[in-house]
Short mmCIF file of N, CA and C in Angstrom, two decimals:
data_model
loop_
_atom_site.label_atom_id
_atom_site.label_comp_id
_atom_site.label_asym_id
_atom_site.label_seq_id
_atom_site.Cartn_x
_atom_site.Cartn_y
_atom_site.Cartn_z
N MET A 1 72.33 137.25 73.03
CA MET A 1 71.45 136.27 73.61
C MET A 1 70.44 135.81 72.57
N ALA A 2 70.23 134.58 72.59
CA ALA A 2 69.28 134.02 71.64
C ALA A 2 67.90 134.02 72.25
N ILE A 3 66.93 134.28 71.42
CA ILE A 3 65.53 134.27 71.87
C ILE A 3 65.03 132.84 71.77
N THR A 4 64.53 132.34 72.85
CA THR A 4 64.04 130.97 72.86
C THR A 4 62.54 130.98 72.68
N GLY A 5 62.02 129.86 72.39
CA GLY A 5 60.59 129.74 72.17
C GLY A 5 59.79 129.73 73.47
N GLU A 6 60.41 129.49 74.59
CA GLU A 6 59.67 129.45 75.85
C GLU A 6 59.38 130.88 76.33
N ASN A 7 58.55 131.01 77.33
CA ASN A 7 58.11 132.29 77.84
C ASN A 7 58.73 132.50 79.23
N PRO A 8 59.91 133.13 79.33
CA PRO A 8 60.59 133.23 80.62
C PRO A 8 59.89 134.18 81.60
N LEU A 9 59.17 135.15 81.13
CA LEU A 9 58.50 136.11 82.01
C LEU A 9 57.10 135.67 82.38
N GLY A 10 56.62 134.62 81.82
CA GLY A 10 55.28 134.12 82.14
C GLY A 10 54.18 135.01 81.59
N GLU A 11 54.43 135.63 80.45
CA GLU A 11 53.42 136.50 79.85
C GLU A 11 52.32 135.65 79.22
N PRO A 12 51.10 136.14 79.28
CA PRO A 12 50.02 135.37 78.64
C PRO A 12 50.18 135.37 77.13
N SER A 13 49.72 134.30 76.53
CA SER A 13 49.83 134.19 75.07
C SER A 13 48.70 135.00 74.43
N HIS A 14 48.79 135.22 73.15
CA HIS A 14 47.84 136.09 72.44
C HIS A 14 46.45 135.48 72.31
N GLY A 15 46.33 134.22 72.37
CA GLY A 15 45.05 133.57 72.15
C GLY A 15 44.19 133.44 73.40
N GLN A 16 44.54 134.10 74.48
CA GLN A 16 43.81 133.90 75.72
C GLN A 16 43.06 135.17 76.13
N GLY A 17 42.33 135.80 75.26
CA GLY A 17 41.60 137.04 75.54
C GLY A 17 40.54 136.85 76.62
N GLN A 18 39.77 135.79 76.54
CA GLN A 18 38.73 135.53 77.53
C GLN A 18 39.34 135.17 78.87
N ASP A 19 40.47 134.48 78.86
CA ASP A 19 41.15 134.13 80.11
C ASP A 19 41.67 135.37 80.82
N LYS A 20 42.09 136.38 80.05
CA LYS A 20 42.57 137.62 80.65
C LYS A 20 41.45 138.31 81.41
N VAL A 21 40.29 138.35 80.81
CA VAL A 21 39.15 139.01 81.46
C VAL A 21 38.77 138.27 82.73
N SER A 22 38.75 136.96 82.68
CA SER A 22 38.40 136.20 83.88
C SER A 22 39.48 136.34 84.96
N MET A 23 40.74 136.42 84.53
CA MET A 23 41.81 136.62 85.51
C MET A 23 41.69 138.00 86.17
N ILE A 24 41.35 139.03 85.41
CA ILE A 24 41.16 140.37 85.97
C ILE A 24 39.99 140.38 86.94
N LEU A 25 38.91 139.71 86.56
CA LEU A 25 37.74 139.66 87.45
C LEU A 25 38.03 138.88 88.72
N GLU A 26 38.87 137.86 88.64
CA GLU A 26 39.24 137.10 89.83
C GLU A 26 40.05 137.95 90.80
N LYS A 27 40.94 138.74 90.27
CA LYS A 27 41.84 139.52 91.12
C LYS A 27 41.31 140.91 91.42
N TRP A 28 40.12 141.23 90.99
CA TRP A 28 39.58 142.57 91.19
C TRP A 28 39.43 142.97 92.67
N PRO A 29 39.00 142.11 93.60
CA PRO A 29 38.95 142.53 95.02
C PRO A 29 40.31 142.93 95.57
N ALA A 30 41.36 142.21 95.16
CA ALA A 30 42.71 142.58 95.62
C ALA A 30 43.13 143.92 95.03
N VAL A 31 42.76 144.18 93.78
CA VAL A 31 43.08 145.46 93.15
C VAL A 31 42.34 146.59 93.86
N GLU A 32 41.05 146.38 94.18
CA GLU A 32 40.29 147.40 94.90
C GLU A 32 40.90 147.68 96.26
N LEU A 33 41.34 146.62 96.95
CA LEU A 33 41.96 146.78 98.26
C LEU A 33 43.25 147.58 98.14
N LEU A 34 44.06 147.28 97.12
CA LEU A 34 45.30 148.03 96.92
C LEU A 34 45.02 149.50 96.60
N LEU A 35 44.00 149.75 95.79
CA LEU A 35 43.64 151.14 95.46
C LEU A 35 43.16 151.89 96.70
N GLU A 36 42.39 151.21 97.55
CA GLU A 36 41.90 151.84 98.78
C GLU A 36 43.06 152.13 99.73
N GLN A 37 44.00 151.19 99.84
CA GLN A 37 45.17 151.41 100.69
C GLN A 37 46.01 152.57 100.18
N LYS A 38 46.12 152.68 98.87
CA LYS A 38 46.89 153.78 98.29
C LYS A 38 46.23 155.12 98.61
N GLY A 39 44.91 155.16 98.54
CA GLY A 39 44.20 156.39 98.88
C GLY A 39 44.37 156.74 100.34
N LEU A 40 44.32 155.72 101.21
CA LEU A 40 44.51 155.97 102.64
C LEU A 40 45.94 156.43 102.93
N GLN A 41 46.90 155.87 102.22
CA GLN A 41 48.28 156.29 102.41
C GLN A 41 48.48 157.75 101.99
N SER A 42 47.85 158.14 100.88
CA SER A 42 47.99 159.54 100.45
C SER A 42 47.30 160.47 101.45
N ASP A 43 46.16 160.04 102.02
CA ASP A 43 45.51 160.85 103.07
C ASP A 43 46.41 160.95 104.29
N LEU A 44 47.03 159.84 104.66
CA LEU A 44 47.93 159.84 105.81
C LEU A 44 49.13 160.72 105.56
N ILE A 45 49.67 160.68 104.37
CA ILE A 45 50.81 161.54 104.03
C ILE A 45 50.42 163.00 104.11
N ASN A 46 49.22 163.35 103.64
CA ASN A 46 48.75 164.73 103.73
C ASN A 46 48.56 165.15 105.18
N GLU A 47 48.03 164.25 106.01
CA GLU A 47 47.85 164.57 107.43
C GLU A 47 49.19 164.76 108.12
N VAL A 48 50.16 163.90 107.81
CA VAL A 48 51.49 164.04 108.40
C VAL A 48 52.14 165.34 107.95
N ARG A 49 51.96 165.68 106.69
CA ARG A 49 52.51 166.93 106.17
C ARG A 49 51.90 168.13 106.90
N ASP A 50 50.58 168.10 107.11
CA ASP A 50 49.92 169.18 107.86
C ASP A 50 50.42 169.24 109.29
N TYR A 51 50.59 168.06 109.89
CA TYR A 51 51.05 168.00 111.27
C TYR A 51 52.46 168.57 111.41
N VAL A 52 53.33 168.22 110.47
CA VAL A 52 54.70 168.72 110.50
C VAL A 52 54.71 170.23 110.29
N SER A 53 53.87 170.75 109.41
CA SER A 53 53.82 172.21 109.23
C SER A 53 53.29 172.89 110.49
N ASP A 54 52.34 172.24 111.20
CA ASP A 54 51.89 172.79 112.48
C ASP A 54 53.01 172.79 113.51
N LEU A 55 53.81 171.72 113.53
CA LEU A 55 54.95 171.67 114.45
C LEU A 55 55.97 172.75 114.13
N ARG A 56 56.18 173.00 112.86
CA ARG A 56 57.12 174.07 112.47
C ARG A 56 56.60 175.44 112.89
N SER A 57 55.31 175.68 112.70
CA SER A 57 54.76 176.97 113.11
C SER A 57 54.79 177.11 114.63
N GLU A 58 54.57 176.00 115.35
CA GLU A 58 54.67 176.02 116.81
C GLU A 58 56.10 176.30 117.25
N ALA A 59 57.07 175.71 116.58
CA ALA A 59 58.47 175.97 116.92
C ALA A 59 58.83 177.43 116.64
N SER A 60 58.29 177.98 115.58
CA SER A 60 58.52 179.39 115.27
C SER A 60 57.91 180.29 116.35
N THR A 61 56.70 179.94 116.80
CA THR A 61 56.04 180.71 117.86
C THR A 61 56.82 180.61 119.16
N ILE A 62 57.33 179.42 119.47
CA ILE A 62 58.12 179.25 120.69
C ILE A 62 59.40 180.07 120.60
N SER A 63 60.01 180.13 119.44
CA SER A 63 61.21 180.95 119.27
C SER A 63 60.90 182.42 119.50
N LYS A 64 59.78 182.89 118.97
CA LYS A 64 59.39 184.29 119.20
C LYS A 64 59.09 184.54 120.67
N LEU A 65 58.42 183.57 121.33
CA LEU A 65 58.13 183.72 122.75
C LEU A 65 59.41 183.74 123.59
N ARG A 66 60.39 182.95 123.20
CA ARG A 66 61.67 182.96 123.90
C ARG A 66 62.30 184.34 123.83
N LYS A 67 62.33 184.92 122.63
CA LYS A 67 62.91 186.25 122.47
C LYS A 67 62.13 187.29 123.28
N LEU A 68 60.82 187.18 123.29
CA LEU A 68 59.99 188.10 124.06
C LEU A 68 60.25 187.95 125.55
N MET A 69 60.37 186.71 126.02
CA MET A 69 60.61 186.49 127.44
C MET A 69 62.00 186.96 127.85
N VAL A 70 62.99 186.80 127.00
CA VAL A 70 64.33 187.31 127.30
C VAL A 70 64.28 188.83 127.43
N THR A 71 63.58 189.46 126.51
CA THR A 71 63.44 190.91 126.56
C THR A 71 62.70 191.35 127.82
N CYS A 72 61.58 190.69 128.12
CA CYS A 72 60.81 191.05 129.32
C CYS A 72 61.62 190.81 130.59
N ALA A 73 62.37 189.73 130.65
CA ALA A 73 63.19 189.46 131.83
C ALA A 73 64.27 190.52 132.00
N LEU A 74 64.92 190.89 130.90
CA LEU A 74 65.94 191.93 131.00
C LEU A 74 65.34 193.27 131.41
N VAL A 75 64.20 193.61 130.86
CA VAL A 75 63.53 194.87 131.23
C VAL A 75 63.15 194.84 132.70
N TYR A 76 62.61 193.72 133.18
CA TYR A 76 62.24 193.61 134.59
C TYR A 76 63.44 193.76 135.50
N VAL A 77 64.52 193.05 135.20
CA VAL A 77 65.72 193.11 136.03
C VAL A 77 66.28 194.53 136.05
N LEU A 78 66.37 195.16 134.88
CA LEU A 78 66.86 196.54 134.83
C LEU A 78 65.95 197.49 135.60
N PHE A 79 64.64 197.35 135.41
CA PHE A 79 63.69 198.24 136.08
C PHE A 79 63.78 198.09 137.59
N VAL A 80 63.78 196.89 138.10
CA VAL A 80 63.79 196.67 139.55
C VAL A 80 65.11 197.14 140.15
N ASN A 81 66.22 196.85 139.47
CA ASN A 81 67.51 197.29 140.00
C ASN A 81 67.67 198.80 139.92
N LEU A 82 67.19 199.41 138.83
CA LEU A 82 67.25 200.87 138.75
C LEU A 82 66.30 201.52 139.75
N LEU A 83 65.18 200.89 140.04
CA LEU A 83 64.27 201.42 141.06
C LEU A 83 64.94 201.39 142.43
N LEU A 84 65.67 200.34 142.71
CA LEU A 84 66.40 200.25 143.97
C LEU A 84 67.47 201.33 144.06
N VAL A 85 68.21 201.52 142.98
CA VAL A 85 69.24 202.58 142.95
C VAL A 85 68.60 203.95 143.12
N CYS A 86 67.46 204.15 142.47
CA CYS A 86 66.74 205.43 142.58
C CYS A 86 66.31 205.67 144.03
N MET A 87 65.82 204.63 144.67
CA MET A 87 65.39 204.78 146.06
C MET A 87 66.59 205.02 146.99
N LEU A 88 67.72 204.40 146.68
CA LEU A 88 68.91 204.57 147.53
C LEU A 88 69.47 205.99 147.45
N PHE A 89 69.51 206.55 146.24
CA PHE A 89 70.20 207.83 146.08
C PHE A 89 69.28 209.04 145.96
N TYR A 90 68.04 208.86 145.47
CA TYR A 90 67.21 210.03 145.24
C TYR A 90 66.02 210.13 146.20
N HIS A 91 65.56 209.04 146.71
CA HIS A 91 64.42 209.04 147.65
C HIS A 91 64.85 208.40 148.95
N GLN A 92 65.80 209.00 149.59
CA GLN A 92 66.36 208.43 150.80
C GLN A 92 65.37 208.46 151.96
N TRP A 93 64.39 209.34 151.94
CA TRP A 93 63.40 209.39 153.02
C TRP A 93 62.64 208.08 153.12
N PHE A 94 62.43 207.39 151.98
CA PHE A 94 61.75 206.09 151.99
C PHE A 94 62.57 205.07 152.77
N PHE A 95 63.89 205.07 152.56
CA PHE A 95 64.76 204.14 153.28
C PHE A 95 64.84 204.47 154.76
N ILE A 96 64.74 205.74 155.08
CA ILE A 96 64.74 206.13 156.48
C ILE A 96 63.46 205.65 157.16
N LEU A 97 62.33 205.72 156.47
CA LEU A 97 61.05 205.32 157.04
C LEU A 97 60.92 203.81 157.25
N ILE A 98 61.51 203.00 156.37
CA ILE A 98 61.30 201.55 156.50
C ILE A 98 62.23 200.90 157.51
N GLY A 99 63.26 201.56 157.93
CA GLY A 99 64.13 201.02 158.97
C GLY A 99 65.18 200.07 158.43
N ASN A 100 66.01 199.57 159.34
CA ASN A 100 67.13 198.71 158.94
C ASN A 100 66.67 197.38 158.33
N TYR A 101 65.70 196.74 158.98
CA TYR A 101 65.23 195.44 158.46
C TYR A 101 64.50 195.61 157.12
N GLY A 102 63.80 196.66 156.97
CA GLY A 102 63.12 196.94 155.70
C GLY A 102 64.09 197.16 154.58
N ARG A 103 65.17 197.88 154.84
CA ARG A 103 66.20 198.12 153.82
C ARG A 103 66.83 196.80 153.37
N VAL A 104 67.21 196.01 154.35
CA VAL A 104 67.83 194.72 154.01
C VAL A 104 66.84 193.83 153.25
N GLY A 105 65.59 193.81 153.72
CA GLY A 105 64.57 193.00 153.05
C GLY A 105 64.32 193.45 151.62
N LEU A 106 64.30 194.76 151.40
CA LEU A 106 64.07 195.28 150.04
C LEU A 106 65.24 194.94 149.13
N ILE A 107 66.45 195.09 149.62
CA ILE A 107 67.62 194.78 148.79
C ILE A 107 67.67 193.29 148.47
N VAL A 108 67.41 192.45 149.47
CA VAL A 108 67.39 190.99 149.24
C VAL A 108 66.27 190.61 148.28
N ALA A 109 65.11 191.23 148.41
CA ALA A 109 63.99 190.93 147.50
C ALA A 109 64.32 191.29 146.06
N VAL A 110 64.94 192.43 145.85
CA VAL A 110 65.29 192.85 144.49
C VAL A 110 66.33 191.91 143.88
N ILE A 111 67.36 191.60 144.64
CA ILE A 111 68.41 190.73 144.12
C ILE A 111 67.89 189.31 143.88
N SER A 112 67.13 188.79 144.82
CA SER A 112 66.62 187.42 144.65
C SER A 112 65.60 187.33 143.52
N SER A 113 64.77 188.35 143.34
CA SER A 113 63.82 188.29 142.21
C SER A 113 64.56 188.35 140.89
N SER A 114 65.64 189.12 140.83
CA SER A 114 66.44 189.16 139.59
C SER A 114 67.07 187.81 139.31
N VAL A 115 67.61 187.18 140.34
CA VAL A 115 68.25 185.88 140.15
C VAL A 115 67.22 184.82 139.78
N ILE A 116 66.08 184.84 140.46
CA ILE A 116 65.04 183.83 140.18
C ILE A 116 64.53 183.95 138.75
N ILE A 117 64.27 185.17 138.31
CA ILE A 117 63.74 185.30 136.94
C ILE A 117 64.78 184.90 135.92
N ILE A 118 66.02 185.19 136.18
CA ILE A 118 67.05 184.81 135.20
C ILE A 118 67.26 183.30 135.19
N ILE A 119 67.39 182.72 136.36
CA ILE A 119 67.72 181.29 136.42
C ILE A 119 66.53 180.41 136.09
N LYS A 120 65.42 180.60 136.76
CA LYS A 120 64.29 179.68 136.63
C LYS A 120 63.51 179.86 135.33
N ILE A 121 63.08 181.05 135.06
CA ILE A 121 62.21 181.26 133.89
C ILE A 121 62.99 181.05 132.60
N LEU A 122 64.14 181.65 132.49
CA LEU A 122 64.90 181.53 131.24
C LEU A 122 65.49 180.14 131.07
N ALA A 123 65.88 179.49 132.15
CA ALA A 123 66.37 178.11 132.03
C ALA A 123 65.24 177.18 131.59
N GLY A 124 64.04 177.43 132.05
CA GLY A 124 62.89 176.63 131.61
C GLY A 124 62.54 176.87 130.16
N LEU A 125 62.77 178.07 129.67
CA LEU A 125 62.47 178.37 128.27
C LEU A 125 63.43 177.70 127.30
N PHE A 126 64.67 177.53 127.71
CA PHE A 126 65.68 177.04 126.79
C PHE A 126 65.99 175.57 126.96
N ARG A 127 65.05 174.83 127.50
CA ARG A 127 65.24 173.38 127.54
C ARG A 127 65.15 172.84 126.12
N THR A 128 65.95 171.84 125.84
CA THR A 128 65.91 171.25 124.51
C THR A 128 64.85 170.16 124.46
N HIS A 129 64.55 169.71 123.26
CA HIS A 129 63.57 168.63 123.11
C HIS A 129 64.08 167.35 123.77
N GLY A 130 65.39 167.13 123.74
CA GLY A 130 65.95 165.95 124.39
C GLY A 130 65.77 166.00 125.90
N ASP A 131 65.85 167.20 126.48
CA ASP A 131 65.62 167.33 127.92
C ASP A 131 64.15 167.10 128.26
N ARG A 132 63.28 167.52 127.38
CA ARG A 132 61.85 167.34 127.64
C ARG A 132 61.45 165.88 127.57
N ASN A 133 62.11 165.14 126.70
CA ASN A 133 61.79 163.71 126.52
C ASN A 133 63.07 162.92 126.76
N LYS A 134 63.43 162.72 128.00
CA LYS A 134 64.72 162.13 128.33
C LYS A 134 64.82 160.66 127.92
N ASP A 135 63.72 159.93 127.97
CA ASP A 135 63.78 158.50 127.66
C ASP A 135 63.90 158.25 126.17
N GLU A 136 63.13 158.95 125.39
CA GLU A 136 63.16 158.79 123.94
C GLU A 136 63.49 160.13 123.31
N MET A 137 64.09 160.07 122.15
CA MET A 137 64.42 161.32 121.47
C MET A 137 63.20 161.96 120.83
N LEU A 138 62.16 161.18 120.53
CA LEU A 138 60.95 161.73 119.97
C LEU A 138 59.85 161.75 121.02
N PRO A 139 58.99 162.77 120.95
CA PRO A 139 57.85 162.77 121.87
C PRO A 139 56.94 161.56 121.59
N PRO A 140 56.16 161.12 122.59
CA PRO A 140 55.34 159.92 122.41
C PRO A 140 54.35 160.03 121.26
N HIS A 141 53.74 161.21 121.06
CA HIS A 141 52.75 161.31 119.99
C HIS A 141 53.40 161.16 118.61
N LEU A 142 54.66 161.59 118.46
CA LEU A 142 55.34 161.39 117.18
C LEU A 142 55.73 159.93 116.99
N GLN A 143 56.06 159.23 118.07
CA GLN A 143 56.37 157.80 117.95
C GLN A 143 55.15 157.02 117.49
N HIS A 144 53.99 157.34 118.07
CA HIS A 144 52.76 156.65 117.65
C HIS A 144 52.43 156.98 116.20
N LEU A 145 52.67 158.23 115.81
CA LEU A 145 52.40 158.63 114.43
C LEU A 145 53.30 157.85 113.47
N LEU A 146 54.56 157.69 113.81
CA LEU A 146 55.47 156.93 112.95
C LEU A 146 55.08 155.45 112.89
N GLU A 147 54.61 154.89 114.01
CA GLU A 147 54.16 153.50 113.99
C GLU A 147 52.95 153.32 113.08
N VAL A 148 52.02 154.25 113.13
CA VAL A 148 50.85 154.19 112.24
C VAL A 148 51.27 154.32 110.80
N PHE A 149 52.21 155.21 110.53
CA PHE A 149 52.68 155.42 109.17
C PHE A 149 53.36 154.16 108.63
N LYS A 150 54.18 153.50 109.47
CA LYS A 150 54.83 152.26 109.04
C LYS A 150 53.80 151.16 108.80
N ALA A 151 52.78 151.10 109.66
CA ALA A 151 51.75 150.09 109.49
C ALA A 151 50.95 150.33 108.21
N ALA A 152 50.72 151.60 107.88
CA ALA A 152 49.98 151.92 106.66
C ALA A 152 50.78 151.56 105.42
N GLN A 153 52.08 151.66 105.51
CA GLN A 153 52.94 151.32 104.36
C GLN A 153 53.07 149.81 104.20
N GLY A 154 52.74 149.08 105.25
CA GLY A 154 52.79 147.63 105.17
C GLY A 154 54.13 147.04 105.56
N ASN A 155 54.95 147.79 106.29
CA ASN A 155 56.28 147.28 106.71
C ASN A 155 56.16 146.46 107.95
#
């Protein structure tokens, strides 16, 4: 390619030193605005990073709570059912004292409490994020956060 005498990139010529300074001074408010926006974007990125790390720690805590609740539910079910078996075979005088309706009521109460704790509590613990937010895949606060982030980027 041949180098032509014209200036295809629109670069200033060497003899315009004073014009460069005046051009910089003219555009200085726009430069300050861009610098301020860049600082705000970096602050926003840091806040989003902190928020995401908080969400990760919350998810970790929820995972630990799920494991704890599974353990507690299993211990409760085993304890109540073993208590019923103990009363049936080793403390029969208690069953004699409470009568027929009491026996049936106690057996139904033990079985229904076991079923309720397994079905209701554990099913509530293992809901997915999609189940919690059926309309949108992201929770509303994350959608607003993404909208602010896009607005800060200028999209």
